[in-house]
Short mmCIF file of C-alpha atoms in Angstrom, two decimals:
data_model
loop_
_atom_site.label_atom_id
_atom_site.label_comp_id
_atom_site.label_asym_id
_atom_site.label_seq_id
_atom_site.Cartn_x
_atom_site.Cartn_y
_atom_site.Cartn_z
CA UNK A 1 -14.34 4.56 -22.28
CA UNK A 2 -10.54 4.22 -22.12
CA UNK A 3 -8.90 2.59 -19.13
CA UNK A 4 -6.93 4.79 -16.74
CA UNK A 5 -3.20 4.98 -17.19
CA UNK A 6 -1.41 2.08 -15.52
CA UNK A 7 1.08 0.95 -18.10
CA UNK A 8 4.57 -0.30 -18.77
CA UNK A 9 5.83 2.32 -21.24
CA UNK A 10 7.97 1.28 -24.16
CA UNK A 11 11.47 2.68 -24.54
CA UNK A 12 13.84 3.16 -27.42
CA UNK A 13 16.91 0.98 -27.85
CA UNK A 14 15.54 -1.74 -25.61
CA UNK A 15 16.32 0.20 -22.46
CA UNK A 16 14.31 -0.53 -19.33
CA UNK A 17 11.72 2.22 -18.83
CA UNK A 18 12.14 4.54 -15.88
CA UNK A 19 8.45 4.59 -14.96
CA UNK A 20 7.25 1.00 -14.72
CA UNK A 21 3.58 1.80 -14.15
CA UNK A 22 1.30 4.59 -13.05
CA UNK A 23 -2.39 5.19 -12.49
CA UNK A 24 -4.03 8.57 -12.91
CA UNK A 25 -7.27 7.33 -11.26
CA UNK A 26 -9.61 8.81 -13.81
CA UNK A 27 -11.68 5.69 -13.19
CA UNK A 28 -11.35 2.49 -11.18
CA UNK A 29 -10.21 -0.62 -13.04
CA UNK A 30 -10.81 -4.06 -11.51
CA UNK A 31 -8.33 -5.38 -14.09
CA UNK A 32 -5.58 -3.47 -12.30
CA UNK A 33 -6.78 -3.44 -8.69
CA UNK A 34 -8.31 -6.22 -6.60
CA UNK A 35 -10.44 -5.37 -3.56
CA UNK A 36 -10.70 -7.61 -0.49
CA UNK A 37 -13.26 -6.15 1.93
CA UNK A 38 -14.75 -7.47 5.16
CA UNK A 39 -17.95 -5.47 4.72
CA UNK A 40 -19.98 -5.33 1.47
CA UNK A 41 -20.75 -1.68 2.24
CA UNK A 42 -17.11 -0.83 1.47
CA UNK A 43 -16.81 1.62 -1.43
CA UNK A 44 -13.77 1.84 -3.69
CA UNK A 45 -13.95 4.27 -6.60
CA UNK A 46 -11.78 6.55 -8.69
CA UNK A 47 -12.54 9.94 -10.16
CA UNK A 48 -10.90 13.32 -10.64
CA UNK A 49 -7.47 11.77 -10.27
CA UNK A 50 -8.10 10.23 -6.84
CA UNK A 51 -8.79 6.75 -5.52
CA UNK A 52 -11.39 6.81 -2.73
CA UNK A 53 -11.51 3.97 -0.19
CA UNK A 54 -14.42 4.23 2.25
CA UNK A 55 -14.97 1.27 4.56
CA UNK A 56 -16.62 0.46 7.91
CA UNK A 57 -14.23 -2.47 8.44
CA UNK A 58 -10.98 -3.88 7.06
CA UNK A 59 -10.14 -3.60 3.36
CA UNK A 60 -7.09 -4.21 1.19
CA UNK A 61 -6.80 -2.85 -2.35
CA UNK A 62 -4.17 -4.90 -4.16
CA UNK A 63 -2.24 -3.91 -7.25
CA UNK A 64 -2.74 -6.99 -9.42
CA UNK A 65 0.64 -6.71 -11.11
CA UNK A 66 3.53 -8.17 -9.08
CA UNK A 67 6.60 -5.97 -8.75
CA UNK A 68 10.09 -7.33 -9.24
CA UNK A 69 13.68 -6.15 -9.15
CA UNK A 70 14.62 -2.83 -7.56
CA UNK A 71 11.80 -0.28 -7.54
CA UNK A 72 10.26 2.73 -5.83
CA UNK A 73 6.52 3.05 -5.11
CA UNK A 74 5.27 6.65 -4.86
CA UNK A 75 1.84 8.04 -4.01
CA UNK A 76 -0.02 10.72 -2.10
CA UNK A 77 -2.51 9.73 0.58
CA UNK A 78 -4.73 11.36 3.18
CA UNK A 79 -7.18 10.30 5.88
CA UNK A 80 -10.43 12.25 5.64
CA UNK A 81 -12.13 13.59 8.74
CA UNK A 82 -15.14 15.56 7.54
CA UNK A 83 -18.09 14.04 9.37
CA UNK A 84 -18.57 11.02 7.11
CA UNK A 85 -20.02 7.85 8.59
CA UNK A 86 -16.67 6.04 8.36
CA UNK A 87 -14.43 9.03 9.04
CA UNK A 88 -11.89 8.01 11.67
CA UNK A 89 -8.27 9.11 12.09
CA UNK A 90 -6.54 5.73 12.09
CA UNK A 91 -4.96 2.95 10.03
CA UNK A 92 -3.06 4.49 7.11
CA UNK A 93 -1.50 1.16 6.18
CA UNK A 94 0.26 -0.60 3.32
CA UNK A 95 1.65 -4.03 2.41
CA UNK A 96 4.53 -4.54 -0.01
CA UNK A 97 6.88 -7.25 -1.33
CA UNK A 98 4.01 -9.64 -0.59
CA UNK A 99 4.25 -13.35 -1.41
CA UNK A 100 2.03 -16.26 -0.45
CA UNK A 101 4.23 -19.27 0.37
CA UNK A 102 1.27 -21.61 0.70
CA UNK A 103 -0.89 -20.79 -2.31
CA UNK A 104 -0.37 -20.13 -6.00
CA UNK A 105 -3.06 -17.42 -5.95
CA UNK A 106 -2.70 -14.48 -3.55
CA UNK A 107 -6.16 -12.96 -3.93
CA UNK A 108 -8.18 -15.42 -1.85
CA UNK A 109 -8.92 -13.53 1.38
CA UNK A 110 -11.81 -11.54 2.83
CA UNK A 111 -10.11 -8.35 4.06
CA UNK A 112 -9.73 -9.28 7.74
CA UNK A 113 -6.21 -8.50 8.96
CA UNK A 114 -5.57 -11.93 10.48
CA UNK A 115 -6.24 -13.49 7.07
CA UNK A 116 -2.82 -12.19 6.01
CA UNK A 117 -0.82 -13.66 8.91
CA UNK A 118 0.62 -16.51 6.81
CA UNK A 119 2.00 -14.23 4.07
CA UNK A 120 5.60 -13.12 3.54
CA UNK A 121 5.56 -9.30 3.44
CA UNK A 122 6.50 -5.90 4.82
CA UNK A 123 3.77 -3.89 6.53
CA UNK A 124 3.60 -0.34 7.86
CA UNK A 125 0.60 0.68 9.93
CA UNK A 126 0.64 4.47 10.39
CA UNK A 127 -1.63 5.77 13.11
CA UNK A 128 -2.91 2.39 14.18
CA UNK A 129 -4.87 1.73 17.36
CA UNK A 130 -6.87 4.94 17.07
CA UNK A 131 -3.81 6.92 15.96
CA UNK A 132 -1.65 5.95 18.91
CA UNK A 133 1.08 3.89 17.20
CA UNK A 134 3.01 3.72 13.93
CA UNK A 135 4.58 0.30 13.41
CA UNK A 136 6.75 -1.53 10.90
CA UNK A 137 6.44 -5.30 10.68
CA UNK A 138 7.85 -8.17 8.69
CA UNK A 139 5.58 -11.17 8.25
CA UNK A 140 7.83 -14.19 7.66
CA UNK A 141 5.31 -16.49 5.96
CA UNK A 142 4.99 -18.85 8.92
CA UNK A 143 2.59 -16.78 11.02
CA UNK A 144 5.24 -14.71 12.79
CA UNK A 145 4.59 -10.95 12.63
CA UNK A 146 7.97 -9.52 13.55
CA UNK A 147 7.98 -5.97 14.91
CA UNK A 148 10.90 -4.09 13.29
CA UNK A 149 10.14 -0.56 14.51
CA UNK A 150 7.57 1.52 16.36
CA UNK A 151 6.76 5.16 17.14
CA UNK A 152 4.15 6.70 19.42
CA UNK A 153 5.11 10.39 19.28
CA UNK A 154 2.93 12.97 17.48
CA UNK A 155 5.52 13.58 14.74
CA UNK A 156 5.04 10.01 13.51
CA UNK A 157 1.25 9.83 13.91
CA UNK A 158 -1.51 11.07 11.60
CA UNK A 159 -3.00 14.49 11.04
CA UNK A 160 -6.55 14.68 9.72
CA UNK A 161 -6.95 15.73 6.07
CA UNK A 162 -3.21 16.15 5.59
CA UNK A 163 -1.83 14.94 2.26
CA UNK A 164 1.25 12.77 2.80
CA UNK A 165 3.81 11.92 0.13
CA UNK A 166 4.76 8.28 0.61
CA UNK A 167 7.79 6.57 -0.93
CA UNK A 168 8.59 2.88 -0.53
CA UNK A 169 11.88 1.60 -1.94
CA UNK A 170 12.99 -1.99 -2.47
CA UNK A 171 16.45 -2.95 -3.70
CA UNK A 172 19.32 -5.34 -2.99
CA UNK A 173 20.29 -3.39 0.14
CA UNK A 174 16.89 -3.59 1.77
CA UNK A 175 13.67 -1.59 1.95
CA UNK A 176 12.82 1.92 3.13
CA UNK A 177 9.55 3.66 4.02
CA UNK A 178 9.57 7.45 3.70
CA UNK A 179 6.98 10.06 4.63
CA UNK A 180 7.33 13.57 3.16
CA UNK A 181 11.01 12.95 2.50
CA UNK A 182 11.78 11.55 5.96
CA UNK A 183 12.76 7.91 6.44
CA UNK A 184 10.48 6.43 9.09
CA UNK A 185 11.61 2.82 8.73
CA UNK A 186 14.19 0.69 6.97
CA UNK A 187 15.19 -2.96 6.99
CA UNK A 188 18.00 -4.93 5.41
CA UNK A 189 17.64 -8.13 3.44
CA UNK A 190 20.00 -10.25 1.36
CA UNK A 191 19.60 -9.43 -2.32
CA UNK A 192 16.56 -8.25 -4.22
CA UNK A 193 13.40 -10.02 -2.95
CA UNK A 194 11.41 -12.34 -5.16
CA UNK A 195 8.58 -10.69 -7.11
CA UNK A 196 5.85 -9.51 -4.76
CA UNK A 197 2.62 -7.55 -4.56
CA UNK A 198 1.67 -4.15 -3.17
CA UNK A 199 -1.57 -3.28 -1.39
CA UNK A 200 -3.25 -0.30 0.26
CA UNK A 201 -4.73 -1.28 3.61
CA UNK A 202 -7.13 0.45 6.00
CA UNK A 203 -9.67 -0.32 8.71
CA UNK A 204 -12.84 1.70 9.39
CA UNK A 205 -11.74 4.86 7.63
CA UNK A 206 -12.18 7.01 4.54
CA UNK A 207 -9.03 7.83 2.59
CA UNK A 208 -7.90 9.35 -0.70
CA UNK A 209 -4.92 8.24 -2.80
CA UNK A 210 -3.46 9.98 -5.84
CA UNK A 211 -0.38 10.25 -8.09
CA UNK A 212 0.43 6.55 -7.83
CA UNK A 213 3.40 5.26 -9.76
CA UNK A 214 6.19 2.70 -9.61
CA UNK A 215 9.68 3.65 -10.79
CA UNK A 216 12.64 1.41 -11.53
CA UNK A 217 15.66 2.05 -9.29
#
């Protein structure tokens, strides 16, 4: 059976491709995604063009390929609330520009959130704390989890079963996190960050992800 699309397309004339990679989620590939889950009952699968993450505890699904330069990450995502055992409206989260200053290998953790405290990364937690906060943090690699922004109003919290279009941009000016075309958070940094990883994150929830791709800016 062929692997799902998650490629670096070739281009004529040696030009850098516009779409760096994409995944149509016709099936789940452990060669492209790495799962770190606190609970062995966690289920991660792909079918019909959607990635399903269903977990009673914390889980991170990492894109194995590091991203470098200036890029845009795009995907659709929703939190399911349909009576499932893990259905809970909370923790629509993501890590990006992730580096591990202390280890050569990033994928060494068990899915508990505090396991990531010593990483260098950006983190948005939408609808955290039982859908009462939406926060933007920068982890500085030394254990400091710097709060860069926070909302608690309904317009910035989650709606059950709503499909959100998420865009994350990284370039020399900084990084931006957009929801349905609206910029929720942004931060400045000096120059393009070093190559880093992206990961979907959730806690005790069931969520669907689709139309994932990374585009060169």
